[in-house]
């Protein structure tokens, strides 16, 4: 059973580098046509990530790798998993162009085990149950799931305390 927790948002503005990174990513969206790709609200994600203790983060369904890259810029050890080979290539390129070293694995996060303190995912509503079930089955006990309920609606979920005892 997982429960929702409140998120503390940072008020720190985007760094110049983060602004340029997001803009560069957005300018490349049309170069890869993947039906399932819808971008997060990266300005909001920056405030969410900046409000968290630095640790490890895995972006499930990493698209252009922008959340992954922002997390690395903020001091997280970050990585992504993306099932579209074209998006995985494009995201590796974007990260490299900004001197970022986060890795992007091509594959299905429902099958690839990746240990992290935070998992970030923006999945289709129909994938929510499978994604939360996956989180419960493979994530470390204290891990948190940052899951978008919409483009600008990032929720934080974790296991219920009773499950952790
Ligand atoms: C709504 S988009 C979000 C992309 C990115 N996280 C962002 O916020 O900009 C969902 C992404 O997840 C990918 N995806 C969907 N199901 C997946 C799965 N089971 N394993 C890996 N990637 C998946 C899609 O190809 C798409 O790039």
Tab-separated table of N, CA and C and ligand atoms in Angstrom:
chain	number	residue	atom	x	y	z
A	1	UNK	N	0.852	-1.203	0.000
A	1	UNK	CA	0.000	0.000	0.000
A	1	UNK	C	0.890	1.257	0.000
A	2	UNK	N	0.634	2.184	-0.896
A	2	UNK	CA	1.420	3.408	-0.883
A	2	UNK	C	0.519	4.612	-0.588
A	3	UNK	N	1.141	5.607	0.029
A	3	UNK	CA	0.392	6.787	0.467
A	3	UNK	C	1.073	8.045	-0.060
A	4	UNK	N	0.289	9.121	-0.122
A	4	UNK	CA	0.840	10.369	-0.650
A	4	UNK	C	1.442	11.228	0.461
A	5	UNK	N	2.515	11.903	0.134
A	5	UNK	CA	3.171	12.813	1.076
A	5	UNK	C	3.176	14.208	0.475
A	6	UNK	N	3.288	15.219	1.356
A	6	UNK	CA	3.358	16.592	0.851
A	6	UNK	C	4.753	16.873	0.302
A	7	UNK	N	4.809	17.640	-0.758
A	7	UNK	CA	6.106	18.053	-1.324
A	7	UNK	C	6.391	19.498	-0.936
A	8	UNK	N	7.622	19.770	-0.554
A	8	UNK	CA	8.044	21.150	-0.279
A	8	UNK	C	8.711	21.685	-1.541
A	9	UNK	N	8.154	22.714	-2.132
A	9	UNK	CA	8.741	23.262	-3.359
A	9	UNK	C	9.796	24.305	-3.042
A	10	UNK	N	10.891	24.256	-3.779
A	10	UNK	CA	11.921	25.284	-3.642
A	10	UNK	C	11.482	26.539	-4.407
A	11	UNK	N	11.932	27.687	-3.926
A	11	UNK	CA	11.636	28.941	-4.634
A	11	UNK	C	12.830	29.415	-5.439
A	12	UNK	N	13.895	28.618	-5.423
A	12	UNK	CA	15.106	29.032	-6.134
A	12	UNK	C	14.845	29.025	-7.641
A	13	UNK	N	15.159	30.107	-8.323
A	13	UNK	CA	14.907	30.122	-9.767
A	13	UNK	C	15.815	29.152	-10.507
A	14	UNK	N	15.413	28.800	-11.698
A	14	UNK	CA	16.247	27.950	-12.559
A	14	UNK	C	17.613	28.596	-12.748
A	15	UNK	N	18.658	27.792	-12.750
A	15	UNK	CA	19.976	28.334	-13.094
A	15	UNK	C	19.980	28.644	-14.596
A	16	UNK	N	20.928	29.457	-15.018
A	16	UNK	CA	21.031	29.794	-16.445
A	16	UNK	C	21.242	28.514	-17.261
A	17	UNK	N	22.092	27.638	-16.746
A	17	UNK	CA	22.384	26.394	-17.473
A	17	UNK	C	21.130	25.514	-17.573
A	18	UNK	N	20.368	25.449	-16.481
A	18	UNK	CA	19.146	24.642	-16.503
A	18	UNK	C	18.144	25.235	-17.502
A	19	UNK	N	18.045	26.581	-17.523
A	19	UNK	CA	17.150	27.247	-18.478
A	19	UNK	C	17.537	26.890	-19.920
A	20	UNK	N	18.847	26.965	-20.193
A	20	UNK	CA	19.327	26.668	-21.552
A	20	UNK	C	19.096	25.198	-21.905
A	21	UNK	N	19.277	24.327	-20.916
A	21	UNK	CA	19.092	22.892	-21.129
A	21	UNK	C	17.630	22.581	-21.479
A	22	UNK	N	16.716	23.150	-20.710
A	22	UNK	CA	15.286	22.924	-20.976
A	22	UNK	C	14.921	23.467	-22.363
A	23	UNK	N	15.389	24.681	-22.660
A	23	UNK	CA	15.065	25.285	-23.959
A	23	UNK	C	15.627	24.447	-25.109
A	24	UNK	N	16.855	23.957	-24.934
A	24	UNK	CA	17.467	23.130	-25.988
A	24	UNK	C	16.664	21.843	-26.164
A	25	UNK	N	16.244	21.254	-25.054
A	25	UNK	CA	15.438	20.026	-25.136
A	25	UNK	C	14.133	20.296	-25.880
A	26	UNK	N	13.436	21.345	-25.463
A	26	UNK	CA	12.140	21.641	-26.110
A	26	UNK	C	12.319	21.894	-27.605
A	27	UNK	N	13.423	22.536	-27.974
A	27	UNK	CA	13.628	22.855	-29.396
A	27	UNK	C	13.860	21.588	-30.227
A	28	UNK	N	14.158	20.463	-29.555
A	28	UNK	CA	14.412	19.207	-30.281
A	28	UNK	C	13.193	18.270	-30.310
A	29	UNK	N	12.127	18.644	-29.631
A	29	UNK	CA	10.993	17.723	-29.518
A	29	UNK	C	10.490	17.248	-30.883
A	30	UNK	N	10.469	18.175	-31.852
A	30	UNK	CA	9.878	17.795	-33.152
A	30	UNK	C	10.775	16.843	-33.935
A	31	UNK	N	12.028	16.706	-33.494
A	31	UNK	CA	12.956	15.843	-34.241
A	31	UNK	C	12.687	14.363	-33.983
A	32	UNK	N	11.926	14.045	-32.952
A	32	UNK	CA	11.610	12.635	-32.660
A	32	UNK	C	10.103	12.513	-32.466
A	33	UNK	N	9.472	11.710	-33.287
A	33	UNK	CA	8.019	11.537	-33.184
A	33	UNK	C	7.721	10.235	-32.458
A	34	UNK	N	7.338	10.337	-31.185
A	34	UNK	CA	6.954	9.144	-30.424
A	34	UNK	C	5.603	9.438	-29.801
A	35	UNK	N	4.628	8.605	-30.110
A	35	UNK	CA	3.254	8.869	-29.686
A	35	UNK	C	3.131	9.094	-28.171
A	36	UNK	N	3.816	8.300	-27.392
A	36	UNK	CA	3.635	8.365	-25.936
A	36	UNK	C	4.386	9.480	-25.238
A	37	UNK	N	5.141	10.291	-25.991
A	37	UNK	CA	5.935	11.321	-25.323
A	37	UNK	C	5.131	12.599	-25.107
A	38	UNK	N	4.943	12.957	-23.858
A	38	UNK	CA	4.347	14.245	-23.474
A	38	UNK	C	5.283	14.816	-22.412
A	39	UNK	N	5.756	16.042	-22.590
A	39	UNK	CA	6.741	16.558	-21.636
A	39	UNK	C	6.142	16.954	-20.297
A	40	UNK	N	6.945	16.807	-19.268
A	40	UNK	CA	6.572	17.310	-17.942
A	40	UNK	C	6.631	18.834	-17.939
A	41	UNK	N	6.147	19.415	-16.872
A	41	UNK	CA	6.342	20.843	-16.605
A	41	UNK	C	7.715	20.943	-15.915
A	42	UNK	N	8.747	21.249	-16.712
A	42	UNK	CA	10.126	21.171	-16.198
A	42	UNK	C	10.430	22.264	-15.169
A	43	UNK	N	9.783	23.406	-15.321
A	43	UNK	CA	10.003	24.485	-14.344
A	43	UNK	C	9.469	24.046	-12.966
A	44	UNK	N	8.324	23.359	-12.972
A	44	UNK	CA	7.783	22.842	-11.712
A	44	UNK	C	8.669	21.706	-11.188
A	45	UNK	N	9.094	20.827	-12.075
A	45	UNK	CA	9.941	19.695	-11.647
A	45	UNK	C	11.227	20.195	-10.997
A	46	UNK	N	11.788	21.283	-11.543
A	46	UNK	CA	12.997	21.877	-10.947
A	46	UNK	C	12.735	22.261	-9.492
A	47	UNK	N	11.601	22.887	-9.242
A	47	UNK	CA	11.270	23.324	-7.876
A	47	UNK	C	11.050	22.114	-6.959
A	48	UNK	N	10.450	21.063	-7.515
A	48	UNK	CA	10.240	19.840	-6.717
A	48	UNK	C	11.588	19.202	-6.379
A	49	UNK	N	12.421	19.017	-7.400
A	49	UNK	CA	13.711	18.336	-7.181
A	49	UNK	C	14.603	19.144	-6.239
A	50	UNK	N	14.588	20.450	-6.406
A	50	UNK	CA	15.449	21.307	-5.574
A	50	UNK	C	15.000	21.296	-4.109
A	51	UNK	N	13.768	20.895	-3.868
A	51	UNK	CA	13.262	20.822	-2.498
A	51	UNK	C	13.573	19.495	-1.808
A	52	UNK	N	14.243	18.584	-2.511
A	52	UNK	CA	14.505	17.245	-1.954
A	52	UNK	C	15.959	17.101	-1.520
A	53	UNK	N	16.220	16.221	-0.536
A	53	UNK	CA	17.614	15.930	-0.191
A	53	UNK	C	18.306	15.253	-1.379
A	54	UNK	N	19.556	15.629	-1.622
A	54	UNK	CA	20.279	15.051	-2.762
A	54	UNK	C	20.562	13.578	-2.511
A	55	UNK	N	20.313	12.774	-3.523
A	55	UNK	CA	20.443	11.324	-3.377
A	55	UNK	C	20.453	10.717	-4.783
A	56	UNK	N	19.823	9.572	-4.970
A	56	UNK	CA	19.800	8.968	-6.305
A	56	UNK	C	18.390	9.050	-6.878
A	57	UNK	N	18.333	9.250	-8.182
A	57	UNK	CA	17.022	9.386	-8.841
A	57	UNK	C	17.043	8.631	-10.162
A	58	UNK	N	15.980	7.880	-10.394
A	58	UNK	CA	15.816	7.208	-11.692
A	58	UNK	C	14.527	7.711	-12.330
A	59	UNK	N	14.657	8.205	-13.559
A	59	UNK	CA	13.468	8.670	-14.293
A	59	UNK	C	12.929	7.502	-15.111
A	60	UNK	N	11.748	7.068	-14.772
A	60	UNK	CA	11.098	5.962	-15.495
A	60	UNK	C	10.355	6.545	-16.701
A	61	UNK	N	10.737	6.152	-17.892
A	61	UNK	CA	10.153	6.711	-19.104
A	61	UNK	C	10.726	8.108	-19.282
A	62	UNK	N	12.032	8.151	-19.601
A	62	UNK	CA	12.776	9.415	-19.470
A	62	UNK	C	12.661	10.346	-20.676
A	63	UNK	N	11.993	9.923	-21.742
A	63	UNK	CA	11.765	10.831	-22.870
A	63	UNK	C	13.064	11.470	-23.352
A	64	UNK	N	13.124	12.798	-23.316
A	64	UNK	CA	14.331	13.524	-23.732
A	64	UNK	C	15.364	13.639	-22.600
A	65	UNK	N	15.089	13.009	-21.479
A	65	UNK	CA	16.074	12.989	-20.381
A	65	UNK	C	16.197	14.318	-19.654
A	66	UNK	N	15.185	15.157	-19.769
A	66	UNK	CA	15.317	16.502	-19.190
A	66	UNK	C	15.224	16.460	-17.659
A	67	UNK	N	14.326	15.654	-17.131
A	67	UNK	CA	14.262	15.522	-15.662
A	67	UNK	C	15.580	14.919	-15.154
A	68	UNK	N	16.056	13.923	-15.857
A	68	UNK	CA	17.320	13.272	-15.477
A	68	UNK	C	18.451	14.295	-15.447
A	69	UNK	N	18.517	15.123	-16.492
A	69	UNK	CA	19.582	16.130	-16.574
A	69	UNK	C	19.438	17.200	-15.508
A	70	UNK	N	18.215	17.645	-15.256
A	70	UNK	CA	18.008	18.659	-14.204
A	70	UNK	C	18.418	18.094	-12.845
A	71	UNK	N	18.066	16.817	-12.614
A	71	UNK	CA	18.436	16.191	-11.335
A	71	UNK	C	19.958	16.157	-11.198
A	72	UNK	N	20.644	15.799	-12.271
A	72	UNK	CA	22.118	15.792	-12.187
A	72	UNK	C	22.647	17.204	-11.900
A	73	UNK	N	22.112	18.193	-12.570
A	73	UNK	CA	22.564	19.575	-12.330
A	73	UNK	C	22.360	19.983	-10.869
A	74	UNK	N	21.320	19.434	-10.250
A	74	UNK	CA	21.017	19.799	-8.867
A	74	UNK	C	21.807	18.963	-7.858
A	75	UNK	N	22.584	18.005	-8.353
A	75	UNK	CA	23.437	17.239	-7.437
A	75	UNK	C	22.963	15.827	-7.148
A	76	UNK	N	21.937	15.379	-7.843
A	76	UNK	CA	21.513	13.986	-7.692
A	76	UNK	C	22.401	13.095	-8.567
A	77	UNK	N	22.500	11.841	-8.152
A	77	UNK	CA	23.083	10.831	-9.045
A	77	UNK	C	21.894	10.297	-9.832
A	78	UNK	N	21.829	10.658	-11.112
A	78	UNK	CA	20.588	10.414	-11.855
A	78	UNK	C	20.795	9.474	-13.036
A	79	UNK	N	19.702	8.787	-13.397
A	79	UNK	CA	19.717	7.954	-14.606
A	79	UNK	C	18.290	7.875	-15.127
A	80	UNK	N	18.164	7.376	-16.358
A	80	UNK	CA	16.839	7.251	-16.955
A	80	UNK	C	16.669	5.911	-17.642
A	81	UNK	N	15.417	5.522	-17.788
A	81	UNK	CA	15.077	4.310	-18.556
A	81	UNK	C	13.994	4.717	-19.549
A	82	UNK	N	14.228	4.456	-20.825
A	82	UNK	CA	13.288	4.878	-21.867
A	82	UNK	C	13.098	3.745	-22.872
A	83	UNK	N	11.835	3.429	-23.166
A	83	UNK	CA	11.591	2.297	-24.068
A	83	UNK	C	11.745	2.658	-25.549
A	84	UNK	N	11.593	3.936	-25.900
A	84	UNK	CA	11.774	4.321	-27.301
A	84	UNK	C	13.264	4.493	-27.585
A	85	UNK	N	13.762	3.682	-28.519
A	85	UNK	CA	15.193	3.761	-28.857
A	85	UNK	C	15.530	5.149	-29.413
A	86	UNK	N	14.621	5.734	-30.193
A	86	UNK	CA	14.888	7.061	-30.778
A	86	UNK	C	14.994	8.130	-29.689
A	87	UNK	N	14.099	8.065	-28.718
A	87	UNK	CA	14.162	9.043	-27.618
A	87	UNK	C	15.399	8.810	-26.762
A	88	UNK	N	15.745	7.550	-26.556
A	88	UNK	CA	16.941	7.260	-25.749
A	88	UNK	C	18.175	7.869	-26.412
A	89	UNK	N	18.284	7.723	-27.733
A	89	UNK	CA	19.431	8.302	-28.454
A	89	UNK	C	19.399	9.826	-28.345
A	90	UNK	N	18.230	10.425	-28.590
A	90	UNK	CA	18.110	11.897	-28.547
A	90	UNK	C	18.444	12.427	-27.158
A	91	UNK	N	18.026	11.711	-26.129
A	91	UNK	CA	18.281	12.193	-24.763
A	91	UNK	C	19.761	12.076	-24.414
A	92	UNK	N	20.394	10.995	-24.861
A	92	UNK	CA	21.844	10.861	-24.593
A	92	UNK	C	22.602	12.012	-25.251
A	93	UNK	N	22.150	12.358	-26.447
A	93	UNK	CA	22.777	13.456	-27.206
A	93	UNK	C	22.618	14.790	-26.457
A	94	UNK	N	21.399	15.056	-26.008
A	94	UNK	CA	21.123	16.311	-25.275
A	94	UNK	C	21.969	16.383	-24.003
A	95	UNK	N	21.997	15.298	-23.253
A	95	UNK	CA	22.777	15.283	-22.007
A	95	UNK	C	24.257	15.525	-22.313
A	96	UNK	N	24.745	14.856	-23.347
A	96	UNK	CA	26.168	15.003	-23.700
A	96	UNK	C	26.468	16.445	-24.116
A	97	UNK	N	25.560	17.053	-24.874
A	97	UNK	CA	25.775	18.429	-25.331
A	97	UNK	C	25.903	19.409	-24.160
A	98	UNK	N	25.356	19.023	-23.006
A	98	UNK	CA	25.454	19.895	-21.827
A	98	UNK	C	26.471	19.360	-20.811
A	99	UNK	N	27.294	18.429	-21.272
A	99	UNK	CA	28.366	17.926	-20.401
A	99	UNK	C	27.858	17.110	-19.224
A	100	UNK	N	26.666	16.532	-19.377
A	100	UNK	CA	26.101	15.742	-18.272
A	100	UNK	C	26.418	14.257	-18.479
A	101	UNK	N	26.571	13.548	-17.372
A	101	UNK	CA	27.033	12.159	-17.505
A	101	UNK	C	25.977	11.122	-17.128
A	102	UNK	N	24.766	11.559	-16.811
A	102	UNK	CA	23.704	10.607	-16.448
A	102	UNK	C	23.495	9.609	-17.584
A	103	UNK	N	23.256	8.353	-17.226
A	103	UNK	CA	23.066	7.337	-18.272
A	103	UNK	C	21.577	7.135	-18.544
A	104	UNK	N	21.298	6.791	-19.790
A	104	UNK	CA	19.928	6.454	-20.188
A	104	UNK	C	19.968	5.028	-20.716
A	105	UNK	N	19.173	4.171	-20.096
A	105	UNK	CA	19.098	2.787	-20.553
A	105	UNK	C	17.870	2.641	-21.450
A	106	UNK	N	18.037	1.950	-22.569
A	106	UNK	CA	16.890	1.695	-23.446
A	106	UNK	C	16.190	0.439	-22.940
A	107	UNK	N	14.901	0.543	-22.639
A	107	UNK	CA	14.173	-0.635	-22.174
A	107	UNK	C	12.917	-0.251	-21.419
A	108	UNK	N	12.332	-1.246	-20.789
A	108	UNK	CA	11.042	-1.120	-20.118
A	108	UNK	C	11.262	-1.058	-18.602
A	109	UNK	N	10.853	0.039	-17.992
A	109	UNK	CA	11.095	0.154	-16.541
A	109	UNK	C	10.284	-0.866	-15.750
A	110	UNK	N	9.293	-1.467	-16.397
A	110	UNK	CA	8.529	-2.500	-15.700
A	110	UNK	C	9.320	-3.810	-15.638
A	111	UNK	N	10.438	-3.855	-16.385
A	111	UNK	CA	11.266	-5.073	-16.391
A	111	UNK	C	12.687	-4.839	-15.894
A	112	UNK	N	13.136	-3.590	-15.919
A	112	UNK	CA	14.529	-3.323	-15.534
A	112	UNK	C	14.571	-2.893	-14.068
A	113	UNK	N	15.350	-3.604	-13.278
A	113	UNK	CA	15.485	-3.250	-11.854
A	113	UNK	C	16.527	-2.162	-11.703
A	114	UNK	N	16.157	-1.044	-11.132
A	114	UNK	CA	17.111	0.041	-10.879
A	114	UNK	C	16.870	0.541	-9.460
A	115	UNK	N	17.882	0.443	-8.629
A	115	UNK	CA	17.746	0.890	-7.239
A	115	UNK	C	17.944	2.401	-7.180
A	116	UNK	N	17.032	3.110	-6.519
A	116	UNK	CA	17.162	4.565	-6.379
A	116	UNK	C	16.410	5.017	-5.126
A	117	UNK	N	16.729	6.221	-4.666
A	117	UNK	CA	15.985	6.815	-3.545
A	117	UNK	C	14.700	7.464	-4.051
A	118	UNK	N	14.780	8.023	-5.268
A	118	UNK	CA	13.607	8.646	-5.887
A	118	UNK	C	13.409	8.077	-7.286
A	119	UNK	N	12.158	7.841	-7.604
A	119	UNK	CA	11.774	7.462	-8.969
A	119	UNK	C	10.843	8.575	-9.451
A	120	UNK	N	11.109	9.067	-10.658
A	120	UNK	CA	10.235	10.095	-11.237
A	120	UNK	C	9.553	9.462	-12.440
A	121	UNK	N	8.247	9.620	-12.536
A	121	UNK	CA	7.551	9.050	-13.696
A	121	UNK	C	6.363	9.930	-14.087
A	122	UNK	N	6.213	10.090	-15.391
A	122	UNK	CA	5.007	10.723	-15.936
A	122	UNK	C	4.451	9.707	-16.920
A	123	UNK	N	3.538	8.887	-16.431
A	123	UNK	CA	3.008	7.811	-17.279
A	123	UNK	C	1.564	8.120	-17.673
A	124	UNK	N	1.096	7.387	-18.647
A	124	UNK	CA	-0.303	7.515	-19.031
A	124	UNK	C	-1.164	7.015	-17.880
A	125	UNK	N	-2.378	7.596	-17.696
A	125	UNK	CA	-3.244	7.169	-16.583
A	125	UNK	C	-3.432	5.641	-16.542
A	126	UNK	N	-3.526	5.022	-17.716
A	126	UNK	CA	-3.732	3.568	-17.753
A	126	UNK	C	-2.541	2.766	-17.240
A	127	UNK	N	-1.386	3.427	-17.070
A	127	UNK	CA	-0.190	2.717	-16.592
A	127	UNK	C	0.055	2.952	-15.094
A	128	UNK	N	-0.804	3.763	-14.479
A	128	UNK	CA	-0.531	4.167	-13.096
A	128	UNK	C	-0.478	2.973	-12.136
A	129	UNK	N	-1.443	2.082	-12.238
A	129	UNK	CA	-1.489	0.957	-11.291
A	129	UNK	C	-0.256	0.069	-11.474
A	130	UNK	N	0.075	-0.232	-12.730
A	130	UNK	CA	1.253	-1.084	-12.980
A	130	UNK	C	2.518	-0.402	-12.475
A	131	UNK	N	2.589	0.931	-12.643
A	131	UNK	CA	3.778	1.679	-12.219
A	131	UNK	C	3.895	1.695	-10.698
A	132	UNK	N	2.778	1.946	-10.023
A	132	UNK	CA	2.826	1.963	-8.553
A	132	UNK	C	3.110	0.564	-7.998
A	133	UNK	N	2.568	-0.449	-8.646
A	133	UNK	CA	2.826	-1.828	-8.214
A	133	UNK	C	4.302	-2.169	-8.399
A	134	UNK	N	4.847	-1.696	-9.510
A	134	UNK	CA	6.276	-1.919	-9.784
A	134	UNK	C	7.132	-1.237	-8.706
A	135	UNK	N	6.758	-0.002	-8.384
A	135	UNK	CA	7.478	0.735	-7.338
A	135	UNK	C	7.449	-0.060	-6.026
A	136	UNK	N	6.278	-0.545	-5.662
A	136	UNK	CA	6.156	-1.285	-4.398
A	136	UNK	C	6.971	-2.568	-4.409
A	137	UNK	N	7.103	-3.168	-5.587
A	137	UNK	CA	7.792	-4.459	-5.594
A	137	UNK	C	9.305	-4.345	-5.707
A	138	UNK	N	9.839	-3.274	-6.330
A	138	UNK	CA	11.304	-3.256	-6.499
A	138	UNK	C	12.027	-2.116	-5.784
A	139	UNK	N	11.317	-1.078	-5.389
A	139	UNK	CA	12.021	0.072	-4.797
A	139	UNK	C	12.463	-0.236	-3.368
A	140	UNK	N	13.597	0.327	-2.947
A	140	UNK	CA	13.997	0.186	-1.548
A	140	UNK	C	12.885	0.729	-0.635
A	141	UNK	N	12.873	0.248	0.614
A	141	UNK	CA	11.753	0.563	1.522
A	141	UNK	C	11.468	2.052	1.691
A	142	UNK	N	12.535	2.860	1.805
A	142	UNK	CA	12.323	4.287	2.085
A	142	UNK	C	12.212	5.131	0.811
A	143	UNK	N	12.231	4.481	-0.336
A	143	UNK	CA	12.232	5.226	-1.610
A	143	UNK	C	10.913	5.976	-1.808
A	144	UNK	N	10.982	6.992	-2.656
A	144	UNK	CA	9.786	7.780	-2.948
A	144	UNK	C	9.525	7.801	-4.455
A	145	UNK	N	8.246	7.807	-4.768
A	145	UNK	CA	7.823	7.836	-6.163
A	145	UNK	C	7.253	9.214	-6.462
A	146	UNK	N	7.936	9.951	-7.347
A	146	UNK	CA	7.422	11.244	-7.805
A	146	UNK	C	6.637	10.935	-9.066
A	147	UNK	N	5.335	11.017	-8.974
A	147	UNK	CA	4.494	10.573	-10.095
A	147	UNK	C	3.556	11.700	-10.515
A	148	UNK	N	3.554	11.973	-11.823
A	148	UNK	CA	2.713	13.058	-12.350
A	148	UNK	C	1.280	12.567	-12.524
A	149	UNK	N	0.350	13.317	-11.957
A	149	UNK	CA	-1.063	13.027	-12.182
A	149	UNK	C	-1.570	13.889	-13.343
A	150	UNK	N	-0.687	14.679	-13.905
A	150	UNK	CA	-0.960	15.561	-15.031
A	150	UNK	C	0.338	16.304	-15.280
A	151	UNK	N	0.401	17.071	-16.356
A	151	UNK	CA	1.663	17.715	-16.722
A	151	UNK	C	2.232	18.583	-15.593
A	152	UNK	N	1.380	19.303	-14.906
A	152	UNK	CA	1.841	20.208	-13.850
A	152	UNK	C	1.315	19.783	-12.485
A	153	UNK	N	1.227	18.482	-12.283
A	153	UNK	CA	0.685	17.946	-11.024
A	153	UNK	C	1.571	16.779	-10.573
A	154	UNK	N	2.648	17.138	-9.857
A	154	UNK	CA	3.609	16.109	-9.428
A	154	UNK	C	3.278	15.700	-7.993
A	155	UNK	N	3.059	14.432	-7.793
A	155	UNK	CA	2.733	13.900	-6.465
A	155	UNK	C	3.915	13.083	-5.930
A	156	UNK	N	3.994	12.994	-4.618
A	156	UNK	CA	5.049	12.195	-3.993
A	156	UNK	C	4.390	11.060	-3.220
A	157	UNK	N	4.774	9.834	-3.551
A	157	UNK	CA	4.180	8.684	-2.865
A	157	UNK	C	5.263	7.820	-2.249
A	158	UNK	N	4.889	7.169	-1.165
A	158	UNK	CA	5.827	6.269	-0.493
A	158	UNK	C	5.036	5.139	0.141
A	159	UNK	N	5.757	4.134	0.635
A	159	UNK	CA	5.035	3.042	1.286
A	159	UNK	C	4.451	3.536	2.600
A	160	UNK	N	3.321	2.976	2.966
A	160	UNK	CA	2.709	3.322	4.238
A	160	UNK	C	3.639	2.876	5.351
A	161	UNK	N	3.727	3.688	6.425
A	161	UNK	CA	4.661	3.392	7.525
A	161	UNK	C	4.527	1.957	8.027
A	162	UNK	N	3.311	1.486	8.109
A	162	UNK	CA	3.073	0.147	8.644
A	162	UNK	C	3.801	-0.915	7.809
A	163	UNK	N	3.942	-0.642	6.489
A	163	UNK	CA	4.640	-1.583	5.612
A	163	UNK	C	6.133	-1.602	5.875
A	164	UNK	N	6.619	-0.508	6.482
A	164	UNK	CA	8.083	-0.380	6.655
A	164	UNK	C	8.547	-1.031	7.945
A	165	UNK	N	7.603	-1.366	8.852
A	165	UNK	CA	8.034	-1.894	10.158
A	165	UNK	C	8.366	-3.372	10.077
B	1	LIG	C1	4.563	11.225	-20.747
B	1	LIG	S1	6.180	10.893	-21.404
B	1	LIG	C2	7.227	11.657	-20.164
B	1	LIG	C3	8.659	11.796	-20.613
B	1	LIG	C4	9.598	12.420	-19.595
B	1	LIG	N1	9.585	11.697	-18.334
B	1	LIG	C5	9.248	13.859	-19.335
B	1	LIG	O1	8.651	14.120	-18.294
B	1	LIG	O2	9.530	14.721	-20.164
B	1	LIG	C6	6.311	9.143	-21.016
B	1	LIG	C7	7.567	8.512	-21.555
B	1	LIG	O3	7.666	7.196	-21.025
B	1	LIG	C8	8.054	6.301	-22.048
B	1	LIG	N2	7.548	4.996	-21.586
B	1	LIG	C9	6.254	4.601	-21.489
B	1	LIG	N3	6.171	3.380	-20.934
B	1	LIG	C10	7.443	2.987	-20.664
B	1	LIG	C11	8.008	1.825	-20.080
B	1	LIG	N4	7.234	0.809	-19.641
B	1	LIG	N5	9.357	1.742	-19.957
B	1	LIG	C12	10.147	2.771	-20.389
B	1	LIG	N6	9.667	3.905	-20.955
B	1	LIG	C13	8.330	4.022	-21.080
B	1	LIG	C14	7.454	6.862	-23.308
B	1	LIG	O4	8.149	6.437	-24.464
B	1	LIG	C15	7.627	8.367	-23.065
B	1	LIG	O5	8.879	8.825	-23.499
